[in-house]
Coordinates of C-alpha atoms in Angstrom, one line a residue:
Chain A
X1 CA -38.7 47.9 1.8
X2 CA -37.4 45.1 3.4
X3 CA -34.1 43.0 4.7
X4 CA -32.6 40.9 2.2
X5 CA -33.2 37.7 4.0
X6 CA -29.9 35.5 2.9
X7 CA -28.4 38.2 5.7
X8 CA -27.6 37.1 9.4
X9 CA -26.8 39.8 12.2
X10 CA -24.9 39.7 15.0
X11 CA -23.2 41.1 17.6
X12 CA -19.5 40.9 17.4
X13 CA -17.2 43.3 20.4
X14 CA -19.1 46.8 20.7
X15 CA -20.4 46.8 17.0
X16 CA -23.6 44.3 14.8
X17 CA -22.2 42.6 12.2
X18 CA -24.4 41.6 9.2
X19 CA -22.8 38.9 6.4
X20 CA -24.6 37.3 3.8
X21 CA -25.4 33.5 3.9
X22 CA -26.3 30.7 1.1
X23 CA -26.5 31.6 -2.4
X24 CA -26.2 35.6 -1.2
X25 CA -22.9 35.0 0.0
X26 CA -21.5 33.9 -3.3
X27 CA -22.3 37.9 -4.8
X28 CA -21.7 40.0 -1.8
X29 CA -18.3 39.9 -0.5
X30 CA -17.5 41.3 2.5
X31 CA -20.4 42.6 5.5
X32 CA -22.1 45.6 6.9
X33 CA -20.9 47.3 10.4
X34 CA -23.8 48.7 12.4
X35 CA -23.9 50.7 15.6
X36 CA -26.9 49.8 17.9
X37 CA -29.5 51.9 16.2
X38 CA -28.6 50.4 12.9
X39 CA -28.9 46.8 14.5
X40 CA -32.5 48.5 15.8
X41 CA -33.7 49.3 12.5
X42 CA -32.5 45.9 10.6
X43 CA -34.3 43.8 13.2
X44 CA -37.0 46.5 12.3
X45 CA -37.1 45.2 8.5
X46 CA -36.0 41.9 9.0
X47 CA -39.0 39.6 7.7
X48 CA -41.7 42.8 6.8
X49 CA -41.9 45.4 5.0
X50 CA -41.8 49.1 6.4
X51 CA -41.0 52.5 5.4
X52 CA -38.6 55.2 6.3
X53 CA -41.6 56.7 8.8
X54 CA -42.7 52.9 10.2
X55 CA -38.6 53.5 11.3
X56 CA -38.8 56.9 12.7
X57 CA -41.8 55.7 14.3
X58 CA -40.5 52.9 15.9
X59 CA -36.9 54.1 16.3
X60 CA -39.0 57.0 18.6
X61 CA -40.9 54.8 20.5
X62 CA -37.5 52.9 21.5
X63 CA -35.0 55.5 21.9
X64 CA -35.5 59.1 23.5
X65 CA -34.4 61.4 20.9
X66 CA -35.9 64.0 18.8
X67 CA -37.9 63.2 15.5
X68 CA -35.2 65.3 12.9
X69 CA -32.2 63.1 14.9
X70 CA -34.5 60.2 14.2
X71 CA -35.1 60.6 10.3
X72 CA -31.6 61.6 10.0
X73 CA -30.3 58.6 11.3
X74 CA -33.4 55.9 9.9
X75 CA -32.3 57.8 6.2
X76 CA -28.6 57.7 7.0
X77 CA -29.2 53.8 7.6
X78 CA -31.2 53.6 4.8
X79 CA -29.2 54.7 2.2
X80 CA -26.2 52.4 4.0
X81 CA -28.4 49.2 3.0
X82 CA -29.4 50.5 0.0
X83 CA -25.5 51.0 -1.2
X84 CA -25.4 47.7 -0.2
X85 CA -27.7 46.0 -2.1
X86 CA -29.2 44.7 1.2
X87 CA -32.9 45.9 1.4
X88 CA -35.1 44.9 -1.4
Chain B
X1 CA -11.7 8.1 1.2
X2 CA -9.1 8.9 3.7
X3 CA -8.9 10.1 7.4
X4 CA -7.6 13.4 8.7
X5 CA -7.3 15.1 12.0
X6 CA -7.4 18.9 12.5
X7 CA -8.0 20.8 15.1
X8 CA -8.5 17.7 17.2
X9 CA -11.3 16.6 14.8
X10 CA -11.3 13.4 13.0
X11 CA -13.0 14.6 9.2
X12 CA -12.8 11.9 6.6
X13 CA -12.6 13.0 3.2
X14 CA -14.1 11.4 0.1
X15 CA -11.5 12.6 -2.8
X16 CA -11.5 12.3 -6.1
X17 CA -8.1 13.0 -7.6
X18 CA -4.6 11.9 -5.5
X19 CA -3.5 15.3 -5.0
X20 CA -5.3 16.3 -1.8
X21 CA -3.9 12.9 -0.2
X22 CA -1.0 13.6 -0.5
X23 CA -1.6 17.2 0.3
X24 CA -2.5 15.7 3.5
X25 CA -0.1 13.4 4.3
X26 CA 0.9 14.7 7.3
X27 CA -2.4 15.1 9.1
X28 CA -3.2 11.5 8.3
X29 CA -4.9 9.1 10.7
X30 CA -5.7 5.9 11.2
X31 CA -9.0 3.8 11.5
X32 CA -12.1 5.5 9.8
X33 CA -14.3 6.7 12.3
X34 CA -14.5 10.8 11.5
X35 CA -17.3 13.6 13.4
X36 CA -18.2 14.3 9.5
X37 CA -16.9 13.6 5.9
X38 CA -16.8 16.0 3.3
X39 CA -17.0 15.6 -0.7
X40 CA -16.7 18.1 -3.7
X41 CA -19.2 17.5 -6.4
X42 CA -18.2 18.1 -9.7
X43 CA -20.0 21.8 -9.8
X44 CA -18.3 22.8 -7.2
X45 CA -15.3 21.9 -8.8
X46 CA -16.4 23.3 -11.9
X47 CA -17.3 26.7 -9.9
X48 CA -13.9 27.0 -8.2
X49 CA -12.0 26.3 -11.4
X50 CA -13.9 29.6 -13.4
X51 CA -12.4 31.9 -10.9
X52 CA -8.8 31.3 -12.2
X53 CA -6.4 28.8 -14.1
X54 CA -6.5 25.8 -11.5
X55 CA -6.5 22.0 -11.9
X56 CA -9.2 20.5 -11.0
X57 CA -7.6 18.2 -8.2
X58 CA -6.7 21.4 -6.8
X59 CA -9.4 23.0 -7.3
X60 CA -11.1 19.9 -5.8
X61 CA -8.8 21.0 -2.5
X62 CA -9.7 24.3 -2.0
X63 CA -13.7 22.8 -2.0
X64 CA -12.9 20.5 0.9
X65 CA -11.2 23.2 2.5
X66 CA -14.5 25.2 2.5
X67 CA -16.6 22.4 3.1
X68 CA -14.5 21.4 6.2
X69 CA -14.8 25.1 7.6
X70 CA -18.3 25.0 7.3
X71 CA -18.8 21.8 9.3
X72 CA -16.0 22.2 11.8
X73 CA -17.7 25.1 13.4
X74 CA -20.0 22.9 15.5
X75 CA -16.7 22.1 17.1
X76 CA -15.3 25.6 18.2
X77 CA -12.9 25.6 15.3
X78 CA -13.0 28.3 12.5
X79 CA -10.4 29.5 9.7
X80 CA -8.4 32.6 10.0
X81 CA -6.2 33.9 7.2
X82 CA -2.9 34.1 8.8
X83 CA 0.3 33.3 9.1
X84 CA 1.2 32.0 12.6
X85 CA 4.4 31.2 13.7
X86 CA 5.4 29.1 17.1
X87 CA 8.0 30.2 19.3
X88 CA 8.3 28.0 22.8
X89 CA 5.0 26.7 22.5
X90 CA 2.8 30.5 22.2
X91 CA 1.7 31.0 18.7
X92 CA 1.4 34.7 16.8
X93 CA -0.6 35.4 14.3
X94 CA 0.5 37.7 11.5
X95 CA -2.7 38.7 9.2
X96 CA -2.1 41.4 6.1
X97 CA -3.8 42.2 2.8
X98 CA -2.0 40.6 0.4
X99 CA 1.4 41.5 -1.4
X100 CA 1.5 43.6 2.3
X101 CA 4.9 41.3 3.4
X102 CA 3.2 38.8 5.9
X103 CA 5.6 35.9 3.7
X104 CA 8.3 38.3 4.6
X105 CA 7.7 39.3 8.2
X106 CA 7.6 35.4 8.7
X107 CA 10.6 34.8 7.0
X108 CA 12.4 37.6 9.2
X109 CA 11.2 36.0 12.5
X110 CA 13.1 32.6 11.4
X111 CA 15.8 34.1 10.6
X112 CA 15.6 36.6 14.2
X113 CA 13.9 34.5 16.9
X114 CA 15.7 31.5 18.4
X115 CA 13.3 28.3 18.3
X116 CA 10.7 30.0 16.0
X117 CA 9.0 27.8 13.5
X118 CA 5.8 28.4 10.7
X119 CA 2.8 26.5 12.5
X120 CA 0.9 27.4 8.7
X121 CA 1.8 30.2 6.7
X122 CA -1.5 30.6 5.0
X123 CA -4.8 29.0 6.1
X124 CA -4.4 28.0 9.9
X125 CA -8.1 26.6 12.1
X126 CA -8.4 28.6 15.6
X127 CA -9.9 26.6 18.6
X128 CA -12.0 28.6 21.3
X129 CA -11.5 26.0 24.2
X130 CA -14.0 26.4 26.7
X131 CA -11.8 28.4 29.1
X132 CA -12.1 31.1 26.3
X133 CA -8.3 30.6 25.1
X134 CA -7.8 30.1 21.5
X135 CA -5.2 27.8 20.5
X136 CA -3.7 28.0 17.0
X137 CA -3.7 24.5 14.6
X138 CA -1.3 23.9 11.7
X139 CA -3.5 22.6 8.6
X140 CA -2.5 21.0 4.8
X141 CA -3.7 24.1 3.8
X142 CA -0.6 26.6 4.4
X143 CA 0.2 29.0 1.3
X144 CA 2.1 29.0 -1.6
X145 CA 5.3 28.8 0.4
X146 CA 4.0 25.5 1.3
X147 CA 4.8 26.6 5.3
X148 CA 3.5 24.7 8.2
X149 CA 3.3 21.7 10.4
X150 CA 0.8 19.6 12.0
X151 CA 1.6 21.4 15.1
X152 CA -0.6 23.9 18.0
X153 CA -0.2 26.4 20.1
X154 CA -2.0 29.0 22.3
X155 CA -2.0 32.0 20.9
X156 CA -0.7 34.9 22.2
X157 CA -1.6 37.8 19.7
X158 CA -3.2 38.9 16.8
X159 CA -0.8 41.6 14.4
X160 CA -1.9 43.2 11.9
X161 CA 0.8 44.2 9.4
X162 CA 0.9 47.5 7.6
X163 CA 3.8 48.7 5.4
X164 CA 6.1 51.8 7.3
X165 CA 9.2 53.6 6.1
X166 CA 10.3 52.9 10.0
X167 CA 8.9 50.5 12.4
X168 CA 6.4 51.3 15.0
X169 CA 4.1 48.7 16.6
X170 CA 1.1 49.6 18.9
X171 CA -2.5 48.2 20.6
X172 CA -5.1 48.1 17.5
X173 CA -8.6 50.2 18.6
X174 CA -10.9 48.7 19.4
X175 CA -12.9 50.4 16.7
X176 CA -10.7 48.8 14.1
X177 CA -10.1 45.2 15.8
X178 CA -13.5 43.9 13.7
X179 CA -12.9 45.5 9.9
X180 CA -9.3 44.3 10.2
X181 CA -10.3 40.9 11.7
X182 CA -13.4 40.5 9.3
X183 CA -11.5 40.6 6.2
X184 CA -9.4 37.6 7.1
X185 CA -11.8 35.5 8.2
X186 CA -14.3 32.9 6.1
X187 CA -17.6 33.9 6.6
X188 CA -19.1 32.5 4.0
X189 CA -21.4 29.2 4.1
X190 CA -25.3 28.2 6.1
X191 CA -26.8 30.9 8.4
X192 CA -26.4 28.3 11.1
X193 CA -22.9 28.1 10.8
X194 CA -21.9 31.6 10.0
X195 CA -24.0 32.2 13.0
X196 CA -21.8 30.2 14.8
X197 CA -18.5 31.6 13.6
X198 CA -19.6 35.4 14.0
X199 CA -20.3 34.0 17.7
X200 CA -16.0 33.1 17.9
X201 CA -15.6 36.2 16.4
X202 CA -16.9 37.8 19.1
X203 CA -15.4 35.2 21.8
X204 CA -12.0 36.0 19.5
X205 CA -11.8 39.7 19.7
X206 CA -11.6 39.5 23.8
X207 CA -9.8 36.4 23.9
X208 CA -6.3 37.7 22.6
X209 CA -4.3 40.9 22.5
X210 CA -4.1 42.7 19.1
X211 CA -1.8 44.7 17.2
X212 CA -0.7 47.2 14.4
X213 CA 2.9 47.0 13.3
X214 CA 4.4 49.0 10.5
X215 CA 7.5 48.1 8.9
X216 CA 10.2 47.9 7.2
X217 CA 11.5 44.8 5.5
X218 CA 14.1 44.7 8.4
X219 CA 15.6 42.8 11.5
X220 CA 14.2 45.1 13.7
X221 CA 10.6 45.1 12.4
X222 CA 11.0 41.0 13.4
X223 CA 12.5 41.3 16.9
X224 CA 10.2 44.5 17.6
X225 CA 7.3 42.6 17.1
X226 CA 8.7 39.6 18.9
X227 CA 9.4 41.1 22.0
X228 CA 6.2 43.3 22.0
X229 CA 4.0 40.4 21.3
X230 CA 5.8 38.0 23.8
X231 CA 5.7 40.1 26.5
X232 CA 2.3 41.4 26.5
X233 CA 0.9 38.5 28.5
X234 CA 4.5 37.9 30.3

């Protein structure tokens, strides 16, 4: 899976923000709030394809925290962009 | 072709039907030097017009509108959805989903608060000036009340309107200062300039004290916002 490109992320106060751009912006009203692991794991899929264990994977060697916490929160983020329509 | 000035940018604008002239009439200039013009093509027109039961020369309005927001954010200057009234030269900004009672609260602090005037009921631009103030610009764009001058001010506050069955105004979260802000902002357009407007998002959310006020359709809901939002920075 991957990032739906026509997204651009930011940070905006304490949170990421990610809104569609070009022709995206025209079917997805509205944007995504992520916390900092969630920003983590976009930037993760932005431009190549990975899977839920490249993220645990790489969400462990960035963060200290235990490997269920991890797939809990790579699936929990997941699922998020998945709602969304935002990985493909 | 004519010549405007918003936001202290000069934008010529290449129209097709009179309406938006005249639309414009008080934001005129002279001369036809502009930092960028802006067109609607006929599908863009043709795109606006399928969402609902508008002439095209207004339809043709609304495009420039969008247009103009995506170019005028190389020059610090985005679009909120608002209605921002100016009292003694401080502006406050009144944002609420619609049918909420923004129109309303407005109307209320005319009535209320001596010297208070609609800078745009609808559509105002927002300035970040380089010593991180944001100063609030009246626009042709201003609502179906057809509210506003070519007036600015700095702003003062952000308030977020909610209906109450009394009134009770306090400091938004911080938590909830970006959903609530997000939704009345235009976000849409090139990565480079969204970018650049999530950037004055971010500038915006420290830059000004924010609110939640419920209320009533009252006097009270107007001077209780009045005299919390004017004398936050007092």
């Amino acid at each position: 899976m991957q990032i739906n490109k026509d997204f651009t992320i930011q940070k905006v106060g304490a949170s990421y923000v990610a809104v569609p751009v070009g022709e995206t912006s025209k079917t997805f009203h509205g944007m995504v709030r992520l916390n900092e692991t969630g920003a983590f794991l976009w930037k993760q899929m932005a431009g190549k394809d990975c899977t839920e264990a490249d993220l645990v994977d790489a969400l462990l060697g960035e963060y200290d925290v235990a490997r269920e916490i991890a797939e809990r929160d790579v699936h929990r983020v997941v699922e998020q962009l998945k709602e969304n329509g935002i990985l493909v | 072709m004519f010549v405007i000035e918003l936001a202290g940018v000069r934008i010529g604008i290449d129209n097709r039907y009179p309406f938006i002239e005249r639309q414009c009439r008080a934001f005129l200039c002279e001369g036809e030097a502009a930092a960028f013009t802006v067109r609607a093509s006929s599908d863009d027109i043709l795109e606006e017009s399928n969402h609902g039961e508008f002439s095209d020369a207004y339809c043709e309005s609304i495009c420039l509108y969008r247009h103009i927001c995506e170019k005028i954010a190389d020059y610090n200057v985005f679009l909120m959805h608002a209605s921002v009234i100016e009292v003694d030269g401080r502006a406050y900004a009144f944002c609420a989903k619609s049918g909420v009672g923004k129109s309303t609260h407005t109307r209320l602090w005319i009535k209320n608060i001596p010297h208070a005037r609609v800078l745009n009921g609808d559509k105002p631009l927002l300035k970040l000036e380089d010593d991180g103030s944001v100063t609030a610009f009246g626009t042709p764009w201003n609502g179906k009340e057809n509210w506003g001058e070519n007036i600015s001010a700095r702003l003062a506050g952000i308030c977020f309107l909610e209906r109450g069955v009394k009134n009770a105004i306090r400091p938004a979260d911080e938590e909830e200062i970006i959903p609530r802000l997000s939704h009345q902002l235009y976000l849409r357009g090139s990565r480079e300039s969204v970018n650049r407007r999530l950037m004055m998002m971010d500038a915006l959310v420290r830059a000004v004290p924010y609110y939640v006020l419920a209320c009533t359709i009252s006097d009270e809901a107007a001077l209780l916002s009045y005299r919390t939002m004017s004398g936050a920075q007092e």
